[in-house]
Coordinates of C-alpha atoms in Angstrom, one line a residue:
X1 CA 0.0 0.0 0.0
X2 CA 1.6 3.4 -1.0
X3 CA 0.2 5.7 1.9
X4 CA 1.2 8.2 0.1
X5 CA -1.7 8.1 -1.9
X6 CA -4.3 8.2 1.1
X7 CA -6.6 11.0 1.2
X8 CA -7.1 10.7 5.1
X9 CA -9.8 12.9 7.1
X10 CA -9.1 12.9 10.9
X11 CA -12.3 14.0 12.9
X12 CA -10.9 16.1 16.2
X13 CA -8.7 18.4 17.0
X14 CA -7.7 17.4 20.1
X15 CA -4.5 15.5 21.5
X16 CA -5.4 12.1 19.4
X17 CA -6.3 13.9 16.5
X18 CA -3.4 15.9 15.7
X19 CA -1.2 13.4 16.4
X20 CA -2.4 11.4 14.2
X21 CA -2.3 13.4 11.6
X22 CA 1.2 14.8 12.0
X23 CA 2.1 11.0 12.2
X24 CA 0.1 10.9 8.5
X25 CA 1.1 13.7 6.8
X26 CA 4.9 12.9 8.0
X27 CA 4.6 9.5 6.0
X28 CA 3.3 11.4 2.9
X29 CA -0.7 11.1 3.5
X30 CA -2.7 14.0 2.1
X31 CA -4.5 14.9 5.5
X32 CA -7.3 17.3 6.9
X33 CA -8.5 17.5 10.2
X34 CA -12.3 18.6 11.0
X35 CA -12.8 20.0 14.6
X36 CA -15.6 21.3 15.6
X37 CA -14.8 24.3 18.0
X38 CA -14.3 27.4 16.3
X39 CA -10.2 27.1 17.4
X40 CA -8.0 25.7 18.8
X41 CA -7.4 27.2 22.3
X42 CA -7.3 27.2 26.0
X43 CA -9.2 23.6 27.0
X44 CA -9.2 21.6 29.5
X45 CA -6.4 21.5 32.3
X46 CA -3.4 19.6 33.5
X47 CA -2.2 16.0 32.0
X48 CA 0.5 13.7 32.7
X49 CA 2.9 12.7 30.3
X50 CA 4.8 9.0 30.8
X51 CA 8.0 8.2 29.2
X52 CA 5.5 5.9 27.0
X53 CA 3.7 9.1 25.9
X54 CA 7.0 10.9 25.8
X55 CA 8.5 8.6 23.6
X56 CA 6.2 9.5 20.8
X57 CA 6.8 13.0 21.3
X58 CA 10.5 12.5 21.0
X59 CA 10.4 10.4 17.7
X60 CA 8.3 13.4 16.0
X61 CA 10.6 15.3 17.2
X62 CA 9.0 17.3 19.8
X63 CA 10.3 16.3 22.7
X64 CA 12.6 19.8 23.2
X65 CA 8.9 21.5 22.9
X66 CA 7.8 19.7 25.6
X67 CA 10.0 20.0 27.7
X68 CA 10.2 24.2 27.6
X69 CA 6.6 23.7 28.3
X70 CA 6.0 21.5 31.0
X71 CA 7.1 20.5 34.8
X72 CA 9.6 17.2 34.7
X73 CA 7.9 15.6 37.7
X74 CA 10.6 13.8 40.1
X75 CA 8.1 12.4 42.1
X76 CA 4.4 11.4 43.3
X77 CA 4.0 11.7 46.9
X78 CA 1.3 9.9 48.5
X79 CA -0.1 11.3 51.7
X80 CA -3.2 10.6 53.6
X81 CA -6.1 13.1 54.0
X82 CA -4.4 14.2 57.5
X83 CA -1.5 15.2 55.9
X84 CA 0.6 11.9 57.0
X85 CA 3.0 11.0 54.5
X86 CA 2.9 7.5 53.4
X87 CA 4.8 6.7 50.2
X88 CA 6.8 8.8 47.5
X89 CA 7.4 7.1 44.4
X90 CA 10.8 8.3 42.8
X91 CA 10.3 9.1 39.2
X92 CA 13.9 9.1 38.5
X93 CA 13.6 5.3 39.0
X94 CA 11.3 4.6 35.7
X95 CA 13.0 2.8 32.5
X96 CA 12.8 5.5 31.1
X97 CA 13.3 9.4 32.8
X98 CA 11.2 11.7 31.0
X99 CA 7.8 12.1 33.3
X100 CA 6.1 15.4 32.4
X101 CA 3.4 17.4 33.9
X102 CA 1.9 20.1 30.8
X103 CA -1.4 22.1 30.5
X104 CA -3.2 20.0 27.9
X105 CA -3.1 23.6 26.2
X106 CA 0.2 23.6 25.7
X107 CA 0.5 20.2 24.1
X108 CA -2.5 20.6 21.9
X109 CA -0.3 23.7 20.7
X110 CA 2.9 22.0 20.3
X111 CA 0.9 19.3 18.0
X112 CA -1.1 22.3 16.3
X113 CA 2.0 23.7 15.6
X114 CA 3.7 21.2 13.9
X115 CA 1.2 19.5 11.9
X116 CA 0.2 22.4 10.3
X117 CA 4.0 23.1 9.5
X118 CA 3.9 19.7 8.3
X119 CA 1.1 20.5 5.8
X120 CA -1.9 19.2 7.6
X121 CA -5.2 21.6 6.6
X122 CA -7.4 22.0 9.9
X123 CA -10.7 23.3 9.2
X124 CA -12.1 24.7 12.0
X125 CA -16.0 25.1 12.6
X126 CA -16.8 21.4 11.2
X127 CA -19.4 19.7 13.4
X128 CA -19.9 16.0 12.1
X129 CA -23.6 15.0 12.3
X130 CA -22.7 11.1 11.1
X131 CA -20.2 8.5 9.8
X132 CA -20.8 6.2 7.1
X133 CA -18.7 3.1 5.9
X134 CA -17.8 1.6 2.7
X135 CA -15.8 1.3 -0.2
X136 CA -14.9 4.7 0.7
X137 CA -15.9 6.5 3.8
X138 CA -17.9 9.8 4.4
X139 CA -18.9 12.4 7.4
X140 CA -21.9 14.2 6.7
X141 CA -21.6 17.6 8.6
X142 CA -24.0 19.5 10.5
X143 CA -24.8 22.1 7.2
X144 CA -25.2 18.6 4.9
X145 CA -21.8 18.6 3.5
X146 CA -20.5 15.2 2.8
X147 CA -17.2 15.0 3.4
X148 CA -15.4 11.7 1.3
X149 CA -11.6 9.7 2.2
X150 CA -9.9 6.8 1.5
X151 CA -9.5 7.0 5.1
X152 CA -11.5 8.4 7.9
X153 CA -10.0 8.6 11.4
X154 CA -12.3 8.6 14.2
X155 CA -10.2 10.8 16.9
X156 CA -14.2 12.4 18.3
X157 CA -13.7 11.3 21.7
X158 CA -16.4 9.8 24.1
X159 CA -19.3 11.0 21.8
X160 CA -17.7 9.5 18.8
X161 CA -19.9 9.8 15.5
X162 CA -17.4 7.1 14.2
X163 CA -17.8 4.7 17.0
X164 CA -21.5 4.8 16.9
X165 CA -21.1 4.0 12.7
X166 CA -18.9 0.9 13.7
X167 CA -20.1 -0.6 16.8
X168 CA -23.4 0.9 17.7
X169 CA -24.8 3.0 20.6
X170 CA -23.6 1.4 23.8
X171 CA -24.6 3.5 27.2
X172 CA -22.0 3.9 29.7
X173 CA -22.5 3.4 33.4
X174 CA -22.0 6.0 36.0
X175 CA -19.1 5.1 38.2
X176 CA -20.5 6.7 41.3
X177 CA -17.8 8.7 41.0
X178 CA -17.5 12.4 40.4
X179 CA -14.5 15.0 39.4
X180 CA -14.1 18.7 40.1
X181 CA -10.9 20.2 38.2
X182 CA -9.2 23.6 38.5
X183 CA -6.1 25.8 38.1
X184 CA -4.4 28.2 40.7
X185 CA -1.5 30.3 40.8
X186 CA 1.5 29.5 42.2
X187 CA 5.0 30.0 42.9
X188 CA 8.1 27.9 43.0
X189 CA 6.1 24.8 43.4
X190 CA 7.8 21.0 44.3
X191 CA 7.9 19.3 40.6
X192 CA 6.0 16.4 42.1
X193 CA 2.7 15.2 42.2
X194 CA 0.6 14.9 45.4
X195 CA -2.1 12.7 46.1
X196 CA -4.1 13.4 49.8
X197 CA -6.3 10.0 49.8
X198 CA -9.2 9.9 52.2
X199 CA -12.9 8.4 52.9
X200 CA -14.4 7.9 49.6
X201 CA -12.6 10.9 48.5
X202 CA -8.8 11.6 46.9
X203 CA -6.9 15.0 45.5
X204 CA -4.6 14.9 42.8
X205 CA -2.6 18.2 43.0
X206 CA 0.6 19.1 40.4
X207 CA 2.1 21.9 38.8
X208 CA 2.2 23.1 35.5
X209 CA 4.3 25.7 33.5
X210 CA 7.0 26.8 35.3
X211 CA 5.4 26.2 38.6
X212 CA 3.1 29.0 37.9
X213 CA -0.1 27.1 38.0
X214 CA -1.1 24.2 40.4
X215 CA -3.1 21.2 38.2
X216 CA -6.1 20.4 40.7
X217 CA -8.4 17.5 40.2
X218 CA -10.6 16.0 42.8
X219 CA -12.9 13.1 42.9
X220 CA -15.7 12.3 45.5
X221 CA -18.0 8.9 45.5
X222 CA -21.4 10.3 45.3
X223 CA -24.7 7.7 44.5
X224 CA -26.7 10.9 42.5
X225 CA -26.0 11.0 38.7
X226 CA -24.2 13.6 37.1
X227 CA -23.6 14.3 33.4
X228 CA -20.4 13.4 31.5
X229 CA -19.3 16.9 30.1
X230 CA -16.2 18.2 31.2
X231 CA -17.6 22.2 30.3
X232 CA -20.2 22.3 33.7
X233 CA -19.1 24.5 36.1
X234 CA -20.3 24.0 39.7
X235 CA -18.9 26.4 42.6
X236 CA -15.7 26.2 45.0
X237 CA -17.9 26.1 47.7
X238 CA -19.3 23.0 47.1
X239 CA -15.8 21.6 46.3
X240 CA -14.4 22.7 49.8
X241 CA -17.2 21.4 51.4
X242 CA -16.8 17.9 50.0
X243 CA -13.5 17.8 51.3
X244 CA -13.5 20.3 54.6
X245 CA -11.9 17.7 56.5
X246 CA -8.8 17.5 54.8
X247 CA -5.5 18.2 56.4
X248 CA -4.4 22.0 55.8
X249 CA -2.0 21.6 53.1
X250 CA -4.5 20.0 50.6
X251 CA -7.6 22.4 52.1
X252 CA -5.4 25.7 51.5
X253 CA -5.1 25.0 47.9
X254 CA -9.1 24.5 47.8
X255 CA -9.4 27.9 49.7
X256 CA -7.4 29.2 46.2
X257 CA -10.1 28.3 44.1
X258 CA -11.9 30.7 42.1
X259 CA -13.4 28.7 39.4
X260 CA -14.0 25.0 38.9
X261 CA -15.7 22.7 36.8
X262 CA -17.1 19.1 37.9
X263 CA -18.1 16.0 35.7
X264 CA -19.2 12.5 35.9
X265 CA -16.7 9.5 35.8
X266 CA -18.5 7.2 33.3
X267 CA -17.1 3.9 32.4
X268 CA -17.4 3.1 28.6
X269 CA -16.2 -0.3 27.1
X270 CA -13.4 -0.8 25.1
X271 CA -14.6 -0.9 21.3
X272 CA -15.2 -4.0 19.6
X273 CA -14.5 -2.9 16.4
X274 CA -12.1 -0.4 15.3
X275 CA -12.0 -0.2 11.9
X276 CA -14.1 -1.3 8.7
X277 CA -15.0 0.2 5.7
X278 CA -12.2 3.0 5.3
X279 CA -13.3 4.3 9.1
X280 CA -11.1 3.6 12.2
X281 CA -10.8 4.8 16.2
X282 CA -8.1 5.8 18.1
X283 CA -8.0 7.2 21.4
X284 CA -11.2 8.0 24.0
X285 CA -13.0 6.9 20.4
X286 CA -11.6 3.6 21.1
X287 CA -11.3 2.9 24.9
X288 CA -12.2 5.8 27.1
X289 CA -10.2 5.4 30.5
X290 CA -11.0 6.7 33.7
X291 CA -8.4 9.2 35.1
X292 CA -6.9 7.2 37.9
X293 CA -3.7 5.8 36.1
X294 CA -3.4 9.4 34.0
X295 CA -3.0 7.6 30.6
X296 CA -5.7 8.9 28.1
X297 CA -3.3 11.4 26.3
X298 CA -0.6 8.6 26.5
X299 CA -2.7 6.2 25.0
X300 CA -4.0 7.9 22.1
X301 CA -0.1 9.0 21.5
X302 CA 0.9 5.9 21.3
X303 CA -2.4 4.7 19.3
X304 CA -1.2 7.3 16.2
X305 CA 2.3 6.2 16.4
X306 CA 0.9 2.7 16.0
X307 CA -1.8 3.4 13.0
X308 CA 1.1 5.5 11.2
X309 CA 3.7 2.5 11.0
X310 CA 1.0 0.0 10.2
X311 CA 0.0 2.3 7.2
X312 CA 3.0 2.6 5.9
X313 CA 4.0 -1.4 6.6
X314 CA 0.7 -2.9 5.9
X315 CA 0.4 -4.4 2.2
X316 CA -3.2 -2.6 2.0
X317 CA -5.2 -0.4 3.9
X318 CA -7.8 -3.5 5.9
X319 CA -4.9 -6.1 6.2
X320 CA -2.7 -2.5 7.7
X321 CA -6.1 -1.5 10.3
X322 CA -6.3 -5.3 11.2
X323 CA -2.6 -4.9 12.8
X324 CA -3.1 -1.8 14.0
X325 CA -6.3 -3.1 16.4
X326 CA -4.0 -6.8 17.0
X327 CA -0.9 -4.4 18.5
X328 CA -3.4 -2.1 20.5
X329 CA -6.2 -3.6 21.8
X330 CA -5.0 -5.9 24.7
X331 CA -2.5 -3.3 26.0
X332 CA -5.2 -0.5 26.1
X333 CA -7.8 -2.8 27.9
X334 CA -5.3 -4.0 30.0
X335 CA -4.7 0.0 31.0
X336 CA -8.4 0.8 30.9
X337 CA -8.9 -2.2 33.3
X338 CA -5.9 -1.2 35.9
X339 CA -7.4 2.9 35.8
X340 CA -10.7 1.2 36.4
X341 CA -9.4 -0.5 39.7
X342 CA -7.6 1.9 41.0
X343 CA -9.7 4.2 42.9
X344 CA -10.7 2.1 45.6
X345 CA -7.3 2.2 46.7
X346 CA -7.5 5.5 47.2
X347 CA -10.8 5.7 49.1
X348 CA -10.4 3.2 51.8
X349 CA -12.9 4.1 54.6
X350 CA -12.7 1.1 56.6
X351 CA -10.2 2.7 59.7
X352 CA -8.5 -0.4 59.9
X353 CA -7.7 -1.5 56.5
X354 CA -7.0 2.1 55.4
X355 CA -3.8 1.9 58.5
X356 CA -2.5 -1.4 56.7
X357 CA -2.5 -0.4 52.9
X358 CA -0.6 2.2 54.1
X359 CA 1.3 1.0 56.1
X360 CA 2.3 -1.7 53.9
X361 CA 3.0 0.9 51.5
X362 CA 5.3 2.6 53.7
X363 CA 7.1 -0.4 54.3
X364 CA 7.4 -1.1 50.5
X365 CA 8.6 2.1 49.9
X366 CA 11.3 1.9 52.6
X367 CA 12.2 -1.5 52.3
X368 CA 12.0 -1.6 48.1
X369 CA 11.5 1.3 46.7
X370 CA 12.1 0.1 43.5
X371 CA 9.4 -2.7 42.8
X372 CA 7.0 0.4 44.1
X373 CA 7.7 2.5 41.2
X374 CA 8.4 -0.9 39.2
X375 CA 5.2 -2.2 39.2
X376 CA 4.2 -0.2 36.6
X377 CA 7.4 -0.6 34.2
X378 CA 4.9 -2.4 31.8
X379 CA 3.1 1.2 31.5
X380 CA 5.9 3.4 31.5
X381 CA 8.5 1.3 30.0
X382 CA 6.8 0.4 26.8
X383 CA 7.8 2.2 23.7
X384 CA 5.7 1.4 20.9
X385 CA 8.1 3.5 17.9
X386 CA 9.9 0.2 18.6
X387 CA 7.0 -2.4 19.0
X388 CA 7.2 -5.4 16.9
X389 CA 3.8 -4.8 14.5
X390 CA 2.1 -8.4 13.5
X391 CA 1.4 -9.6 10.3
X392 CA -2.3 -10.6 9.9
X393 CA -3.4 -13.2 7.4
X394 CA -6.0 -12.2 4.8

């Protein structure tokens, strides 16, 4: 297959979107992106970046840019609501150093930046009412416009037109789970993650640019429902109240707090089916994750690496998006599983069994500090620019 000769159409603007189609156009693809906000600006908040996200980064050669725009975190600290330290995990100590804490901004810019440097036309404004299938695929947009490729990447997030085309309409569940994020100032900050964990309740704090804004994301079990969207605000108020009895150091950044915005954690299966008829998911489109082993950004980095090289390897474009779902799908459902178990270790509220995790975390970090942090090396260590990618029969 000469990929060369692809007319791709990537749906999204976001982190898995551009990617991808840097990754594309860099291999010769004639690409376009379609997002549907009016630009490309100032969403969202903080995001961590793992050597196996990084790794990507450095291979399209944007690893310098990321750096000059991010905190390298040396460290997550794990502390309990009171304020107790129980564990800090030593970043310094993963296979592979570069562990980076950016405003999604920022990256989203860096990516913006050089895929439309690369060539890569981004057309702004484009809401995709629907994805079709076939010998070649089509979006039809919100004004009727049918929009035709060879190729059609699905990079639309959780409410994925392209999913839907290839697998359906699937409802999530509500995790009982909910999220409140928000920035504040700061100076000279610790380039370290903390996480305070308490009864049913756990705060992720780190800092981002410079140390001149503090990441804040905070979760709360809650049985009432609340919707997905990441763009409702809700007040600091009712933040600070859901965590009042936290120790002083995580309650004084709450008291900081001037704007905030909560959302439901809902848990969405992996896809089935990635690809068919010229369409295929990466990213959320794919397998949303929960937040609780920061790997969505990471994920779809590595997912656009992965379509890109079997593209330009495959012998044609099904037997190339059959390898691409073969060398992606257990690894991201083994991530998506592992986020998805996570939080309860966090929100012990048994008295008892909260004082042993952690203090059998304190001995593990004392007494092997290494398998700690290594107990993740499958995550972090894994660099798919070097993955072997397998052949798949006809």
């Amino acid at each position: 297959m000469n990929i060369k000769t692809l007319k791709s159409v990537v749906i999204g603007g976001g982190i898995a979107g551009l990617a991808v189609a840097l990754v594309l156009r860099r291999a010769g693809a004639e690409v376009r992106v379609l997002e549907q906000a009016p630009e490309i600006g100032e969403v969202g908040a903080g995001l961590q970046i793992s050597p196996n996200g990084f790794v990507v980064l450095e291979k399209l050669g944007l690893g310098n840019a990321l750096r000059a725009k991010s905190v390298r975190g040396q460290a997550v600290r794990l502390r309990d609501y009171k304020g107790h330290d129980v564990v800090r995990l030593d970043l310094a100590r993963l296979p592979c150093g570069d562990y980076h804490f950016v405003h999604r901004a920022d990256l989203v810019d860096i990516l913006e930046r050089a895929a439309r440097n690369a060539g890569v036309q981004i057309a702004l404004g484009q809401q995709v009412a629907s994805v079709h299938t076939g010998q070649g695929a089509s979006a039809t947009l919100g004004d009727g416009t049918v929009v035709e490729a060879d190729l059609l990447v699905g990079a639309d997030g959780l409410q994925s037109r392209a999913r839907q085309a290839l697998n359906g309409t699937v409802a999530p569940f509500f995790t009982r789970q909910v999220a409140w994020r928000a920035l504040v100032t700061e100076t000279g900050a610790e380039p370290e993650a903390q996480v305070f964990m308490g009864p049913h309740r756990h705060l992720v704090t780190y800092p981002l640019r410079g140390g001149r804004l503090r990441n804040i994301v905070a979760v709360q079990e809650r049985a009432n429902w609340h919707e997905e969207s990441w763009h409702t605000e809700d007040t600091p108020e009712n933040l600070r109240a859901a965590f009042e009895d936290f120790c002083p150091d995580a309650f004084a950044l709450l008291e900081r707090v001037e704007r905030v915005h909560r959302w439901g954690l809902f848990r969405h299966p992996v896809a089935g089916k990635w690809y068919g008829g010229g369409v295929v998911l990466l990213g959320d489109a794919a397998h949303p994750t929960l937040p609780f082993m920061a790997q969505g950004a990471n994920m779809a980095l590595e997912d656009a690496f992965a379509l890109g090289r079997c593209l330009q390897e495959g012998e044609d474009l099904n037997l190339a998006l059959a390898a691409y779902q073969q060398m992606r799908a257990d690894r991201v459902r083994r991530v998506v599983e592992t986020a998805s178990g996570n939080a309860w270790k966090y929100h012990l509220s048994f008295p008892p069994l909260r004082l042993a995790a952690h203090t059998a975390l304190r001995l593990g970090g004392a007494l092997l500090p290494g398998r700690v942090v290594g107990q993740f090396d499958w995550i972090y260590g894994y660099d798919v620019t070097t993955d072997e990618i397998q052949s798949v029969s006809r």
